[in-house]
Amino acid sequence: MHASILDRFGDLAGEVHDYRAAYAAHAAAAADLEEARKRLHESEQRLDFLTFQYRELKEAALKVGEEEALIAEKERSKHAVVLEEKMREAESLLLGVSGSASSNVRRARERISQCEHFDPSVTPWKETLARCEIELAEVARDLSRHVDKLGADPLRLEQIEERLHQIRGLKRKYGESIEACLEKLQSCEQEIVAFERRDEMLFLFHDVFKV
């Protein structure tokens, strides 16, 4: 009461009003800052967890289709001896010295070629067999190269098993597929960036309203 009278007497009513408004704004800003600090403190654990997930997925360097390729390679490695035996047999049947598919096709082509002078209508068959000879030779060469790459390598098989174990562990934690894990990696990165921007805004807010 006395303060109000003195304010009016001293013609300070306007200044007091401005002061009170500024004080209320400052108090509101301080309360907002405190609330922001509280939320930031509560989110620290969340950020640590996201960072852990992001690093685990990033360091894993997963690739779409990798698991299927590793499983196929594992099966080849486990059965390398049988595969090599069967493929060598197939190669021999295609390009063997005698009685091979290639030699039989060649002889058939030669017989038809002998008929071509008297019956030109057989020419397309001769040409087809000529293409077959080329394709059979290509298949045999591909088989040979493929067999050369085969081999029961215990170290490589161990590496495959370890990688598959890692992939399956990540899938249990982050999704049912590598694609789901990669989506999780992206969402973690986006959320971490959002946290970093929130920190920047908080510091700017703190500079403007120091309490």
CSV table of C-alpha atoms in Angstrom, one decimal:
chain,number,residue,atom,x,y,z
A,1,MET,CA,0.0,0.0,0.0
A,2,HIS,CA,2.7,2.5,1.0
A,3,ALA,CA,4.9,1.4,-1.8
A,4,SER,CA,2.0,2.0,-4.3
A,5,ILE,CA,1.5,5.5,-2.9
A,6,LEU,CA,5.2,6.3,-3.1
A,7,ASP,CA,5.4,5.0,-6.7
A,8,ARG,CA,2.5,7.2,-7.8
A,9,PHE,CA,4.0,10.1,-5.8
A,10,GLY,CA,7.3,9.7,-7.5
A,11,ASP,CA,5.6,9.2,-10.9
A,12,LEU,CA,7.1,5.7,-11.1
A,13,ALA,CA,4.0,3.7,-11.9
A,14,GLY,CA,5.0,3.2,-15.6
A,15,GLU,CA,8.5,2.1,-14.7
A,16,VAL,CA,7.2,-0.3,-12.1
A,17,HIS,CA,4.8,-1.8,-14.6
A,18,ASP,CA,7.6,-2.3,-17.1
A,19,TYR,CA,9.9,-3.8,-14.5
A,20,ARG,CA,7.2,-6.2,-13.4
A,21,ALA,CA,6.5,-7.3,-17.0
A,22,ALA,CA,10.2,-7.7,-17.7
A,23,TYR,CA,10.7,-9.7,-14.4
A,24,ALA,CA,7.7,-11.9,-15.3
A,25,ALA,CA,9.1,-12.5,-18.8
A,26,HIS,CA,12.5,-13.3,-17.3
A,27,ALA,CA,11.1,-15.6,-14.8
A,28,ALA,CA,9.1,-17.4,-17.5
A,29,ALA,CA,12.2,-17.7,-19.6
A,30,ALA,CA,14.1,-19.0,-16.6
A,31,ALA,CA,11.4,-21.6,-16.0
A,32,ASP,CA,11.5,-22.7,-19.6
A,33,LEU,CA,15.3,-23.0,-19.4
A,34,GLU,CA,15.0,-25.1,-16.3
A,35,GLU,CA,12.5,-27.3,-17.9
A,36,ALA,CA,14.7,-27.7,-21.0
A,37,ARG,CA,17.6,-28.6,-18.7
A,38,LYS,CA,15.5,-31.2,-17.0
A,39,ARG,CA,14.4,-32.7,-20.3
A,40,LEU,CA,18.0,-32.7,-21.6
A,41,HIS,CA,19.1,-34.5,-18.4
A,42,GLU,CA,16.4,-37.1,-18.8
A,43,SER,CA,17.3,-37.7,-22.4
A,44,GLU,CA,21.0,-38.3,-21.7
A,45,GLN,CA,20.5,-42.0,-21.2
A,46,ARG,CA,18.5,-42.2,-24.4
A,47,LEU,CA,21.2,-40.5,-26.3
A,48,ASP,CA,23.9,-42.8,-24.9
A,49,PHE,CA,21.7,-45.8,-25.9
A,50,LEU,CA,21.2,-44.5,-29.4
A,51,THR,CA,24.9,-43.8,-29.8
A,52,PHE,CA,25.7,-47.4,-28.7
A,53,GLN,CA,23.1,-48.8,-31.2
A,54,TYR,CA,24.4,-46.5,-34.0
A,55,ARG,CA,28.0,-47.5,-33.5
A,56,GLU,CA,27.2,-51.2,-33.3
A,57,LEU,CA,25.3,-51.1,-36.5
A,58,LYS,CA,27.7,-48.8,-38.3
A,59,GLU,CA,30.7,-50.9,-37.4
A,60,ALA,CA,28.9,-54.0,-38.6
A,61,ALA,CA,28.7,-52.6,-42.1
A,62,LEU,CA,25.8,-54.7,-43.1
A,63,LYS,CA,25.0,-55.2,-46.8
A,64,VAL,CA,21.7,-56.2,-48.4
A,65,GLY,CA,22.0,-59.8,-49.7
A,66,GLU,CA,25.1,-60.4,-47.6
A,67,GLU,CA,23.6,-63.1,-45.5
A,68,GLU,CA,22.2,-65.1,-48.4
A,69,ALA,CA,25.6,-64.9,-50.2
A,70,LEU,CA,27.4,-66.1,-47.1
A,71,ILE,CA,25.0,-69.0,-46.6
A,72,ALA,CA,25.6,-70.1,-50.2
A,73,GLU,CA,29.4,-69.8,-49.8
A,74,LYS,CA,29.2,-71.8,-46.6
A,75,GLU,CA,27.3,-74.6,-48.3
A,76,ARG,CA,29.9,-74.6,-51.2
A,77,SER,CA,32.8,-74.7,-48.7
A,78,LYS,CA,31.2,-77.5,-46.6
A,79,HIS,CA,30.7,-79.7,-49.7
A,80,ALA,CA,33.7,-78.6,-51.8
A,81,VAL,CA,35.0,-82.1,-52.3
A,82,VAL,CA,31.8,-83.5,-53.6
A,83,LEU,CA,31.2,-80.4,-55.8
A,84,GLU,CA,34.7,-80.6,-57.3
A,85,GLU,CA,34.2,-84.3,-58.1
A,86,LYS,CA,30.9,-83.9,-59.8
A,87,MET,CA,31.9,-80.7,-61.7
A,88,ARG,CA,35.0,-82.3,-63.0
A,89,GLU,CA,32.9,-85.3,-64.2
A,90,ALA,CA,30.6,-82.8,-65.9
A,91,GLU,CA,33.5,-81.0,-67.6
A,92,SER,CA,34.9,-84.3,-68.9
A,93,LEU,CA,31.5,-85.3,-70.2
A,94,LEU,CA,31.3,-82.0,-72.1
A,95,LEU,CA,34.8,-81.9,-73.5
A,96,GLY,CA,36.3,-85.3,-73.0
A,97,VAL,CA,38.6,-86.9,-75.6
A,98,SER,CA,36.0,-89.4,-76.8
A,99,GLY,CA,32.3,-89.8,-76.2
A,100,SER,CA,31.9,-86.3,-74.8
A,101,ALA,CA,28.9,-84.1,-75.5
A,102,SER,CA,31.0,-81.8,-77.5
A,103,SER,CA,32.5,-84.5,-79.7
A,104,ASN,CA,29.1,-86.1,-80.3
A,105,VAL,CA,27.7,-82.7,-81.3
A,106,ARG,CA,30.6,-82.1,-83.6
A,107,ARG,CA,30.2,-85.5,-85.3
A,108,ALA,CA,26.5,-84.8,-85.7
A,109,ARG,CA,27.3,-81.4,-87.2
A,110,GLU,CA,29.8,-83.0,-89.6
A,111,ARG,CA,27.3,-85.7,-90.7
A,112,ILE,CA,24.6,-83.0,-91.4
A,113,SER,CA,27.2,-80.9,-93.3
A,114,GLN,CA,27.8,-83.9,-95.6
A,115,CYS,CA,24.1,-83.9,-96.4
A,116,GLU,CA,23.9,-80.2,-97.0
A,117,HIS,CA,25.1,-80.3,-100.7
A,118,PHE,CA,22.2,-82.6,-101.5
A,119,ASP,CA,19.6,-81.1,-99.1
A,120,PRO,CA,20.2,-77.4,-98.3
A,121,SER,CA,17.2,-77.5,-95.9
A,122,VAL,CA,19.5,-79.1,-93.2
A,123,THR,CA,21.7,-76.0,-93.1
A,124,PRO,CA,19.8,-74.4,-90.1
A,125,TRP,CA,20.4,-77.6,-88.1
A,126,LYS,CA,24.1,-77.6,-88.9
A,127,GLU,CA,24.3,-73.9,-87.7
A,128,THR,CA,22.4,-74.7,-84.5
A,129,LEU,CA,24.8,-77.6,-83.7
A,130,ALA,CA,27.7,-75.2,-84.4
A,131,ARG,CA,26.4,-72.8,-81.8
A,132,CYS,CA,25.8,-75.7,-79.4
A,133,GLU,CA,29.5,-76.6,-79.7
A,134,ILE,CA,30.5,-73.1,-78.8
A,135,GLU,CA,28.1,-73.0,-75.8
A,136,LEU,CA,29.2,-76.4,-74.6
A,137,ALA,CA,32.9,-75.3,-74.7
A,138,GLU,CA,31.9,-72.1,-72.7
A,139,VAL,CA,30.1,-74.1,-70.1
A,140,ALA,CA,33.0,-76.4,-69.7
A,141,ARG,CA,35.4,-73.5,-69.3
A,142,ASP,CA,33.1,-71.9,-66.7
A,143,LEU,CA,32.9,-75.2,-64.8
A,144,SER,CA,36.7,-75.5,-64.8
A,145,ARG,CA,37.2,-71.9,-63.5
A,146,HIS,CA,34.5,-72.4,-60.9
A,147,VAL,CA,36.1,-75.7,-59.6
A,148,ASP,CA,39.4,-73.9,-59.4
A,149,LYS,CA,37.9,-71.5,-56.9
A,150,LEU,CA,36.4,-74.3,-54.7
A,151,GLY,CA,38.3,-75.6,-51.8
A,152,ALA,CA,37.6,-76.6,-48.2
A,153,ASP,CA,39.2,-73.7,-46.3
A,154,PRO,CA,38.7,-74.1,-42.6
A,155,LEU,CA,39.7,-70.6,-41.8
A,156,ARG,CA,37.3,-69.1,-44.4
A,157,LEU,CA,34.5,-71.3,-43.1
A,158,GLU,CA,35.2,-70.1,-39.5
A,159,GLN,CA,35.0,-66.5,-40.8
A,160,ILE,CA,31.7,-67.1,-42.5
A,161,GLU,CA,30.3,-68.7,-39.3
A,162,GLU,CA,31.4,-65.7,-37.2
A,163,ARG,CA,29.9,-63.2,-39.6
A,164,LEU,CA,26.6,-65.1,-39.8
A,165,HIS,CA,26.5,-65.2,-36.0
A,166,GLN,CA,27.0,-61.5,-35.9
A,167,ILE,CA,24.3,-60.8,-38.5
A,168,ARG,CA,21.8,-63.0,-36.7
A,169,GLY,CA,22.5,-61.4,-33.4
A,170,LEU,CA,21.9,-57.9,-34.9
A,171,LYS,CA,18.7,-59.1,-36.5
A,172,ARG,CA,17.4,-60.4,-33.2
A,173,LYS,CA,18.1,-57.0,-31.7
A,174,TYR,CA,17.1,-54.6,-34.4
A,175,GLY,CA,14.8,-56.4,-36.9
A,176,GLU,CA,14.0,-59.5,-38.8
A,177,SER,CA,16.3,-58.7,-41.8
A,178,ILE,CA,19.4,-56.7,-42.8
A,179,GLU,CA,17.1,-54.2,-44.4
A,180,ALA,CA,15.4,-53.6,-41.0
A,181,CYS,CA,18.8,-53.2,-39.3
A,182,LEU,CA,19.8,-50.6,-41.9
A,183,GLU,CA,16.5,-48.8,-41.3
A,184,LYS,CA,17.3,-48.8,-37.6
A,185,LEU,CA,20.7,-47.4,-38.3
A,186,GLN,CA,19.2,-44.6,-40.2
A,187,SER,CA,16.6,-43.8,-37.6
A,188,CYS,CA,19.3,-43.8,-34.8
A,189,GLU,CA,21.4,-41.3,-36.9
A,190,GLN,CA,18.4,-39.0,-37.4
A,191,GLU,CA,17.5,-39.1,-33.7
A,192,ILE,CA,21.1,-38.4,-32.7
A,193,VAL,CA,21.2,-35.4,-35.0
A,194,ALA,CA,17.9,-34.2,-33.5
A,195,PHE,CA,19.5,-34.4,-30.0
A,196,GLU,CA,22.5,-32.4,-31.2
A,197,ARG,CA,20.3,-29.7,-32.6
A,198,ARG,CA,18.4,-29.6,-29.4
A,199,ASP,CA,21.7,-29.0,-27.5
A,200,GLU,CA,22.6,-26.2,-29.8
A,201,MET,CA,19.2,-24.5,-29.2
A,202,LEU,CA,19.5,-24.9,-25.5
A,203,PHE,CA,22.9,-23.2,-25.5
A,204,LEU,CA,21.6,-20.4,-27.6
A,205,PHE,CA,18.6,-20.1,-25.2
A,206,HIS,CA,21.0,-20.0,-22.3
A,207,ASP,CA,23.1,-17.2,-23.8
A,208,VAL,CA,20.0,-15.1,-24.4
A,209,PHE,CA,18.5,-15.7,-20.9
A,210,LYS,CA,21.3,-16.1,-18.5
A,211,VAL,CA,20.1,-16.9,-15.0
